[in-house]
Amino acid sequence: MRALAEFVMRGRPQAIGVSVLAAPLPLLHLLSTSVASLVLLRRGLPEGLLVIAWTCLPLAVIYTFSGDPGPIITLLGTAVLAHTLRTTMSWKWVLVGAVPIAGVGAWVFSVIATDLLDIWVQWYQELTGTMEATEGVENVRQVLIGFFAMGQAFVMLGLLALARWWQSELYNPGGFSKEFHQLRLLPPVSAVIVVLMVGCALSDIPELARWLPVLTVPLVMAALGLAHWAISYNELSTGWVVGFYILLMLVPQLVYPLLVAGALMDSGLDLRKRFQKE
């Protein structure tokens, strides 16, 4: 992966070539998003926008034939987050910004990809063995849009993290690890997120309830940073990292709430300082 980053940063033709060639390929379009974000992070917005514009061409063709705007939404959303990170030099603002950006992306998806969303609703009904009334179908649509927003937020942050890691490996070895290990939301930010989450959970309005999943993303990402810091601080092997993520994938219903709770606790108590004092 480092070799790919080195090749991309040799010049504009290399960056555009890799990004455009990867864009139309399944899953590799995610790699093109990280490539464009790396260029934006290192060389600024004008150069980054040039790579993004070229990358949008094959993605637009794919959307024309498949009706799936997801890759374009991911590319543009990640680019906004990359510009935010470059200008603020703060992952805290990136985590917070991921919520409205993913929310807007999900809304755009629901407007221009109605046929694909209907397929998802039908798949959900077949999976659960229920055939909802019109009102129930609309509720299902809102739930699916909410989880789409959450997924988009995680994907965009993950792709941006890959681009930042590339940048760190090439120009500031070890810098990304330090940034990620220090991820922590300030108490006022966490308090606002909790209030919004409670409001969404108690609301009977589907349009508000769909925001609940994506609101958890900043907390979970901050908790992941804390977990990586704890593993590094205690000088544990990479097997602990692998085991942690395997556990998260196997029992997300258990680990995910614990991550949210851990992030809230860290926000209020600053657990890193407390552990370092002991």
Tab-separated table of N, CA and C in Angstrom, residues 145-253:
chain	number	residue	atom	x	y	z
A	145	ILE	N	-32.547	4.226	5.417
A	145	ILE	CA	-31.809	5.452	5.091
A	145	ILE	C	-30.870	5.813	6.242
A	146	GLY	N	-31.357	5.636	7.475
A	146	GLY	CA	-30.525	5.923	8.638
A	146	GLY	C	-29.290	5.038	8.705
A	147	PHE	N	-29.477	3.757	8.433
A	147	PHE	CA	-28.327	2.852	8.462
A	147	PHE	C	-27.402	3.086	7.266
A	148	PHE	N	-27.976	3.530	6.152
A	148	PHE	CA	-27.131	3.907	5.020
A	148	PHE	C	-26.239	5.083	5.408
A	149	ALA	N	-26.825	6.060	6.110
A	149	ALA	CA	-26.046	7.217	6.558
A	149	ALA	C	-24.933	6.785	7.501
A	150	MET	N	-25.252	5.885	8.429
A	150	MET	CA	-24.232	5.397	9.359
A	150	MET	C	-23.120	4.678	8.612
A	151	GLY	N	-23.504	3.815	7.676
A	151	GLY	CA	-22.496	3.100	6.892
A	151	GLY	C	-21.630	4.046	6.085
A	152	GLN	N	-22.254	5.055	5.485
A	152	GLN	CA	-21.495	6.040	4.715
A	152	GLN	C	-20.505	6.781	5.602
A	153	ALA	N	-20.924	7.142	6.797
A	153	ALA	CA	-20.033	7.864	7.710
A	153	ALA	C	-18.813	7.020	8.060
A	154	PHE	N	-19.041	5.747	8.384
A	154	PHE	CA	-17.918	4.868	8.718
A	154	PHE	C	-16.996	4.666	7.521
A	155	VAL	N	-17.571	4.472	6.331
A	155	VAL	CA	-16.758	4.254	5.137
A	155	VAL	C	-15.933	5.501	4.823
A	156	MET	N	-16.560	6.665	4.870
A	156	MET	CA	-15.832	7.897	4.567
A	156	MET	C	-14.701	8.128	5.556
A	157	LEU	N	-14.960	7.909	6.829
A	157	LEU	CA	-13.915	8.101	7.834
A	157	LEU	C	-12.804	7.062	7.669
A	158	GLY	N	-13.182	5.842	7.322
A	158	GLY	CA	-12.177	4.814	7.107
A	158	GLY	C	-11.290	5.114	5.920
A	159	LEU	N	-11.886	5.578	4.829
A	159	LEU	CA	-11.102	5.911	3.639
A	159	LEU	C	-10.221	7.134	3.873
A	160	LEU	N	-10.725	8.087	4.628
A	160	LEU	CA	-9.909	9.244	4.976
A	160	LEU	C	-8.752	8.831	5.881
A	161	ALA	N	-9.021	7.914	6.809
A	161	ALA	CA	-7.953	7.421	7.686
A	161	ALA	C	-6.866	6.728	6.871
A	162	LEU	N	-7.266	5.971	5.842
A	162	LEU	CA	-6.278	5.323	4.978
A	162	LEU	C	-5.427	6.366	4.259
A	163	ALA	N	-6.070	7.409	3.739
A	163	ALA	CA	-5.332	8.467	3.061
A	163	ALA	C	-4.380	9.180	4.019
A	164	ARG	N	-4.842	9.419	5.235
A	164	ARG	CA	-3.995	10.080	6.231
A	164	ARG	C	-2.821	9.186	6.632
A	165	TRP	N	-3.078	7.878	6.715
A	165	TRP	CA	-2.002	6.946	7.043
A	165	TRP	C	-0.961	6.944	5.937
A	166	TRP	N	-1.419	6.940	4.674
A	166	TRP	CA	-0.489	7.038	3.550
A	166	TRP	C	0.369	8.296	3.672
A	167	GLN	N	-0.287	9.415	3.929
A	167	GLN	CA	0.434	10.683	4.046
A	167	GLN	C	1.461	10.614	5.171
A	168	SER	N	1.054	10.018	6.284
A	168	SER	CA	1.970	9.893	7.421
A	168	SER	C	3.163	9.013	7.086
A	169	GLU	N	2.920	7.884	6.412
A	169	GLU	CA	4.005	6.968	6.068
A	169	GLU	C	5.014	7.625	5.128
A	170	LEU	N	4.532	8.483	4.237
A	170	LEU	CA	5.414	9.111	3.257
A	170	LEU	C	6.141	10.332	3.808
A	171	TYR	N	5.474	11.110	4.650
A	171	TYR	CA	6.030	12.412	5.017
A	171	TYR	C	6.180	12.637	6.524
A	172	ASN	N	5.521	11.823	7.345
A	172	ASN	CA	5.583	12.017	8.791
A	172	ASN	C	5.359	10.680	9.493
A	173	PRO	N	6.331	9.766	9.409
A	173	PRO	CA	6.155	8.421	9.965
A	173	PRO	C	5.709	8.444	11.426
A	174	GLY	N	4.648	7.690	11.701
A	174	GLY	CA	4.128	7.617	13.058
A	174	GLY	C	3.132	8.705	13.405
A	175	GLY	N	2.967	9.682	12.526
A	175	GLY	CA	2.077	10.802	12.835
A	175	GLY	C	0.617	10.405	12.930
A	176	PHE	N	0.185	9.517	12.024
A	176	PHE	CA	-1.219	9.121	12.047
A	176	PHE	C	-1.563	8.370	13.320
A	177	SER	N	-0.670	7.495	13.773
A	177	SER	CA	-0.935	6.737	15.005
A	177	SER	C	-1.129	7.675	16.189
A	178	LYS	N	-0.291	8.699	16.271
A	178	LYS	CA	-0.427	9.664	17.367
A	178	LYS	C	-1.773	10.377	17.295
A	179	GLU	N	-2.170	10.770	16.091
A	179	GLU	CA	-3.460	11.454	15.925
A	179	GLU	C	-4.612	10.547	16.330
A	180	PHE	N	-4.588	9.318	15.813
A	180	PHE	CA	-5.691	8.399	16.063
A	180	PHE	C	-5.766	8.006	17.537
A	181	HIS	N	-4.619	7.799	18.157
A	181	HIS	CA	-4.611	7.399	19.566
A	181	HIS	C	-5.131	8.497	20.485
A	182	GLN	N	-5.086	9.736	20.047
A	182	GLN	CA	-5.533	10.849	20.893
A	182	GLN	C	-6.970	11.295	20.590
A	183	LEU	N	-7.669	10.517	19.787
A	183	LEU	CA	-9.059	10.874	19.480
A	183	LEU	C	-9.892	10.900	20.753
A	184	ARG	N	-10.495	12.045	21.001
A	184	ARG	CA	-11.361	12.195	22.182
A	184	ARG	C	-12.291	13.366	21.955
A	185	LEU	N	-13.569	13.144	22.155
A	185	LEU	CA	-14.547	14.209	21.998
A	185	LEU	C	-14.629	15.037	23.270
A	186	LEU	N	-14.680	16.343	23.107
A	186	LEU	CA	-14.811	17.220	24.264
A	186	LEU	C	-16.191	17.050	24.895
A	187	PRO	N	-16.297	17.241	26.218
A	187	PRO	CA	-17.576	17.032	26.899
A	187	PRO	C	-18.764	17.785	26.293
A	188	PRO	N	-18.610	19.066	25.891
A	188	PRO	CA	-19.775	19.738	25.288
A	188	PRO	C	-20.252	19.056	24.008
A	189	VAL	N	-19.316	18.571	23.204
A	189	VAL	CA	-19.687	17.899	21.960
A	189	VAL	C	-20.420	16.597	22.270
A	190	SER	N	-19.891	15.824	23.205
A	190	SER	CA	-20.548	14.574	23.587
A	190	SER	C	-21.929	14.831	24.162
A	191	ALA	N	-22.066	15.898	24.943
A	191	ALA	CA	-23.366	16.224	25.543
A	191	ALA	C	-24.398	16.540	24.461
A	192	VAL	N	-23.979	17.300	23.453
A	192	VAL	CA	-24.894	17.627	22.354
A	192	VAL	C	-25.310	16.358	21.617
A	193	ILE	N	-24.356	15.475	21.372
A	193	ILE	CA	-24.655	14.225	20.668
A	193	ILE	C	-25.647	13.389	21.470
A	194	VAL	N	-25.448	13.310	22.782
A	194	VAL	CA	-26.357	12.526	23.625
A	194	VAL	C	-27.763	13.114	23.607
A	195	VAL	N	-27.861	14.431	23.705
A	195	VAL	CA	-29.177	15.078	23.666
A	195	VAL	C	-29.879	14.779	22.346
A	196	LEU	N	-29.135	14.875	21.249
A	196	LEU	CA	-29.722	14.590	19.937
A	196	LEU	C	-30.138	13.122	19.823
A	197	MET	N	-29.321	12.223	20.365
A	197	MET	CA	-29.651	10.803	20.321
A	197	MET	C	-30.919	10.502	21.117
A	198	VAL	N	-31.028	11.091	22.278
A	198	VAL	CA	-32.229	10.886	23.105
A	198	VAL	C	-33.452	11.443	22.393
A	199	GLY	N	-33.305	12.623	21.800
A	199	GLY	CA	-34.422	13.220	21.077
A	199	GLY	C	-34.873	12.348	19.908
A	200	CYS	N	-33.910	11.797	19.165
A	200	CYS	CA	-34.245	10.924	18.035
A	200	CYS	C	-34.893	9.627	18.503
A	201	ALA	N	-34.382	9.082	19.619
A	201	ALA	CA	-34.916	7.813	20.128
A	201	ALA	C	-36.346	7.964	20.620
A	202	LEU	N	-36.670	9.112	21.187
A	202	LEU	CA	-38.005	9.322	21.744
A	202	LEU	C	-38.994	9.879	20.728
A	203	SER	N	-38.481	10.292	19.581
A	203	SER	CA	-39.344	10.911	18.583
A	203	SER	C	-40.190	9.877	17.850
A	204	ASP	N	-41.418	10.254	17.541
A	204	ASP	CA	-42.295	9.410	16.738
A	204	ASP	C	-42.217	9.777	15.257
A	205	ILE	N	-41.360	10.734	14.934
A	205	ILE	CA	-41.218	11.186	13.544
A	205	ILE	C	-40.125	10.370	12.872
A	206	PRO	N	-40.458	9.573	11.859
A	206	PRO	CA	-39.453	8.721	11.207
A	206	PRO	C	-38.255	9.502	10.680
A	207	GLU	N	-38.506	10.707	10.169
A	207	GLU	CA	-37.414	11.506	9.599
A	207	GLU	C	-36.374	11.878	10.654
A	208	LEU	N	-36.795	11.981	11.918
A	208	LEU	CA	-35.859	12.266	12.998
A	208	LEU	C	-35.225	10.987	13.527
A	209	ALA	N	-36.026	9.946	13.630
A	209	ALA	CA	-35.527	8.685	14.175
A	209	ALA	C	-34.393	8.107	13.343
A	210	ARG	N	-34.385	8.382	12.042
A	210	ARG	CA	-33.353	7.804	11.186
A	210	ARG	C	-31.966	8.361	11.473
A	211	TRP	N	-31.892	9.482	12.189
A	211	TRP	CA	-30.598	10.082	12.494
A	211	TRP	C	-29.884	9.375	13.643
A	212	LEU	N	-30.587	8.557	14.401
A	212	LEU	CA	-29.987	7.941	15.582
A	212	LEU	C	-28.740	7.117	15.259
A	213	PRO	N	-28.768	6.220	14.250
A	213	PRO	CA	-27.555	5.425	13.994
A	213	PRO	C	-26.326	6.266	13.664
A	214	VAL	N	-26.484	7.269	12.800
A	214	VAL	CA	-25.318	8.036	12.365
A	214	VAL	C	-24.762	8.905	13.492
A	215	LEU	N	-25.590	9.261	14.463
A	215	LEU	CA	-25.111	10.061	15.590
A	215	LEU	C	-24.134	9.292	16.475
A	216	THR	N	-24.185	7.973	16.397
A	216	THR	CA	-23.268	7.175	17.213
A	216	THR	C	-21.866	7.092	16.612
A	217	VAL	N	-21.728	7.459	15.354
A	217	VAL	CA	-20.450	7.270	14.657
A	217	VAL	C	-19.294	8.031	15.311
A	218	PRO	N	-19.432	9.334	15.645
A	218	PRO	CA	-18.299	10.019	16.283
A	218	PRO	C	-17.882	9.361	17.595
A	219	LEU	N	-18.851	8.885	18.361
A	219	LEU	CA	-18.535	8.245	19.635
A	219	LEU	C	-17.785	6.934	19.416
A	220	VAL	N	-18.234	6.141	18.464
A	220	VAL	CA	-17.580	4.858	18.206
A	220	VAL	C	-16.160	5.069	17.683
A	221	MET	N	-15.983	6.019	16.780
A	221	MET	CA	-14.645	6.286	16.251
A	221	MET	C	-13.708	6.764	17.361
A	222	ALA	N	-14.203	7.606	18.255
A	222	ALA	CA	-13.383	8.050	19.385
A	222	ALA	C	-13.030	6.880	20.285
A	223	ALA	N	-13.977	5.969	20.478
A	223	ALA	CA	-13.720	4.789	21.304
A	223	ALA	C	-12.688	3.871	20.651
A	224	LEU	N	-12.726	3.760	19.327
A	224	LEU	CA	-11.722	2.961	18.622
A	224	LEU	C	-10.326	3.553	18.813
A	225	GLY	N	-10.242	4.868	18.771
A	225	GLY	CA	-8.963	5.516	19.032
A	225	GLY	C	-8.465	5.210	20.436
A	226	LEU	N	-9.374	5.233	21.403
A	226	LEU	CA	-9.008	4.910	22.785
A	226	LEU	C	-8.545	3.461	22.899
A	227	ALA	N	-9.243	2.559	22.223
A	227	ALA	CA	-8.872	1.142	22.268
A	227	ALA	C	-7.488	0.921	21.677
A	228	HIS	N	-7.210	1.564	20.536
A	228	HIS	CA	-5.880	1.427	19.925
A	228	HIS	C	-4.808	2.020	20.834
A	229	TRP	N	-5.118	3.135	21.495
A	229	TRP	CA	-4.153	3.726	22.419
A	229	TRP	C	-3.867	2.773	23.570
A	230	ALA	N	-4.905	2.165	24.133
A	230	ALA	CA	-4.729	1.254	25.268
A	230	ALA	C	-3.871	0.056	24.884
A	231	ILE	N	-4.090	-0.478	23.688
A	231	ILE	CA	-3.296	-1.614	23.228
A	231	ILE	C	-1.839	-1.201	23.041
A	232	SER	N	-1.621	-0.020	22.464
A	232	SER	CA	-0.258	0.466	22.263
A	232	SER	C	0.415	0.815	23.587
A	233	TYR	N	-0.321	1.465	24.482
A	233	TYR	CA	0.230	1.894	25.774
A	233	TYR	C	0.676	0.702	26.609
A	234	ASN	N	-0.067	-0.378	26.529
A	234	ASN	CA	0.262	-1.585	27.288
A	234	ASN	C	1.192	-2.524	26.516
A	235	GLU	N	1.649	-2.055	25.323
A	235	GLU	CA	2.604	-2.796	24.501
A	235	GLU	C	2.113	-4.212	24.191
A	236	LEU	N	0.838	-4.297	23.825
A	236	LEU	CA	0.256	-5.579	23.455
A	236	LEU	C	0.493	-5.843	21.970
A	237	SER	N	0.427	-7.077	21.563
A	237	SER	CA	0.698	-7.456	20.189
A	237	SER	C	-0.457	-7.054	19.274
A	238	THR	N	-0.193	-7.086	17.967
A	238	THR	CA	-1.238	-6.747	16.991
A	238	THR	C	-2.372	-7.764	17.007
A	239	GLY	N	-2.115	-8.925	17.593
A	239	GLY	CA	-3.178	-9.921	17.726
A	239	GLY	C	-4.350	-9.406	18.536
A	240	TRP	N	-4.064	-8.534	19.483
A	240	TRP	CA	-5.145	-7.932	20.273
A	240	TRP	C	-6.022	-7.035	19.395
A	241	VAL	N	-5.410	-6.318	18.479
A	241	VAL	CA	-6.180	-5.469	17.562
A	241	VAL	C	-7.065	-6.330	16.672
A	242	VAL	N	-6.474	-7.378	16.112
A	242	VAL	CA	-7.239	-8.280	15.254
A	242	VAL	C	-8.384	-8.919	16.028
A	243	GLY	N	-8.086	-9.400	17.223
A	243	GLY	CA	-9.120	-10.025	18.049
A	243	GLY	C	-10.237	-9.059	18.406
A	244	PHE	N	-9.860	-7.804	18.658
A	244	PHE	CA	-10.855	-6.785	18.999
A	244	PHE	C	-11.837	-6.570	17.856
A	245	TYR	N	-11.322	-6.453	16.645
A	245	TYR	CA	-12.197	-6.205	15.495
A	245	TYR	C	-12.999	-7.455	15.116
A	246	ILE	N	-12.425	-8.628	15.317
A	246	ILE	CA	-13.197	-9.855	15.093
A	246	ILE	C	-14.369	-9.922	16.059
A	247	LEU	N	-14.118	-9.576	17.319
A	247	LEU	CA	-15.185	-9.559	18.318
A	247	LEU	C	-16.254	-8.545	17.950
A	248	LEU	N	-15.837	-7.388	17.450
A	248	LEU	CA	-16.793	-6.362	17.041
A	248	LEU	C	-17.676	-6.853	15.904
A	249	MET	N	-17.103	-7.601	14.958
A	249	MET	CA	-17.884	-8.105	13.840
A	249	MET	C	-18.796	-9.258	14.240
A	250	LEU	N	-18.344	-10.067	15.198
A	250	LEU	CA	-19.126	-11.238	15.590
A	250	LEU	C	-20.295	-10.871	16.508
A	251	VAL	N	-20.066	-9.975	17.436
A	251	VAL	CA	-21.125	-9.589	18.389
A	251	VAL	C	-21.246	-8.065	18.452
A	252	PRO	N	-21.598	-7.426	17.340
A	252	PRO	CA	-21.694	-5.951	17.343
A	252	PRO	C	-22.758	-5.440	18.303
A	253	GLN	N	-23.823	-6.240	18.514
A	253	GLN	CA	-24.888	-5.806	19.407
A	253	GLN	C	-24.403	-5.652	20.845
